Coordinates of C-alpha atoms in Angstrom, one line a residue:
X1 CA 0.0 0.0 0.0
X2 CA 2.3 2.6 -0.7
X3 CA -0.3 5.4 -1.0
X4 CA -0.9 4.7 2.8
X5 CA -1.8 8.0 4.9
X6 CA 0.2 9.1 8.2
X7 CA -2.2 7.6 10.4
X8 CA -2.4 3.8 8.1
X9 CA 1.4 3.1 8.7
X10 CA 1.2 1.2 11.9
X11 CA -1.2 -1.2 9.8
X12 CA 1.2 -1.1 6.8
X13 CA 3.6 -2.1 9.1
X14 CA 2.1 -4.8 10.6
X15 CA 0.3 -5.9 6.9
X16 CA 4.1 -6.2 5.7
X17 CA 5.5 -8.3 8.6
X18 CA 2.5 -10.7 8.7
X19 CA 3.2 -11.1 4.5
X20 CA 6.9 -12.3 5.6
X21 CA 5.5 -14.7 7.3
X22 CA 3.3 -15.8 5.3
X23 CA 6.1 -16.4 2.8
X24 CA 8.0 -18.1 5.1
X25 CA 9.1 -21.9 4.2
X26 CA 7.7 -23.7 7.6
X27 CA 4.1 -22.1 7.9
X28 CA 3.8 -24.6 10.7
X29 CA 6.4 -22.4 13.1
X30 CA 4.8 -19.4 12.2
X31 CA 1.3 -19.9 12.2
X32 CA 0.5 -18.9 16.1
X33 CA 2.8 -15.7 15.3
X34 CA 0.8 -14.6 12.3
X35 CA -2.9 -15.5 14.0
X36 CA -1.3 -13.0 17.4
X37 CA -0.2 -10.9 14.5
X38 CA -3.7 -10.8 12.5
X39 CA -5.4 -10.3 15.9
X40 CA -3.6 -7.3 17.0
X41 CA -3.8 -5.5 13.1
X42 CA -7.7 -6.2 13.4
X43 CA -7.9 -4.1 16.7
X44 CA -5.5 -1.5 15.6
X45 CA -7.7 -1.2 12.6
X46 CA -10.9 -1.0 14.3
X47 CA -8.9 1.5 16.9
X48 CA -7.7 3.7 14.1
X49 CA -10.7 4.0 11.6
X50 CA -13.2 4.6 14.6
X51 CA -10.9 7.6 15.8
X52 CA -10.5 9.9 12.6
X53 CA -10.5 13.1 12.5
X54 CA -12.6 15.0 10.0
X55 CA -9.7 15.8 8.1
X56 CA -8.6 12.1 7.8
X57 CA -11.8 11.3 7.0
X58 CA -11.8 14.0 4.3
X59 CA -8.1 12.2 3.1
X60 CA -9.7 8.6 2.7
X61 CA -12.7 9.7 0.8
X62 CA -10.0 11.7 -1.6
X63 CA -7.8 9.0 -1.6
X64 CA -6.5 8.7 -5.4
X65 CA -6.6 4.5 -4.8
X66 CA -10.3 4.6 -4.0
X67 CA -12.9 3.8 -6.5
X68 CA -15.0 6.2 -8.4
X69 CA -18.5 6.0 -9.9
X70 CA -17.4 5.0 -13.8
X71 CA -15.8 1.8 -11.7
X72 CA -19.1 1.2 -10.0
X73 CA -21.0 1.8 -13.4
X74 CA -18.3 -1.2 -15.3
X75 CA -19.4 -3.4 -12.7
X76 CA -23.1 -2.7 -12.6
X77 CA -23.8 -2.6 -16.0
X78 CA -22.9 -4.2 -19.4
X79 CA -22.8 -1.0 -22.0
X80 CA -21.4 1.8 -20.3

């Protein structure tokens, strides 16, 4: 995600270290570490998003990543 905000790169941060494990050869040895891992990004998630500012909310619905109407219309219909 490299068009993360300020306040989205504690979850990069843990996104990217829970991806090296993932990747990792014995998924056996790490699978406890990336379940404690996925727990504590799904709190800090719910503890960041429920906390925004109205100028951070402002930058998500800006955000150059997220999807505008013509994308909805593809989706939703056959001849746009």
């Amino acid at each position: 995600m490299p068009d993360a905000l300020d306040f989205e790169q504690p979850l990069l941060e843990l996104e990217t270290r829970i991806a090296a494990l993932q990747g990792e050869a014995d998924p056996l040895r790490t699978r406890d570490e990336i379940a404690r891992l996925e727990e504590r990004l799904n709190r800090l998630r719910q503890r960041t998003y429920s906390s925004l500012t109205a100028w951070q909310r402002t930058q998500l619905a800006r955000h150059p990543k997220r999807p505008y109407m013509r994308d909805w219309a593809k989706l939703m219909f056959d001849d746009f």
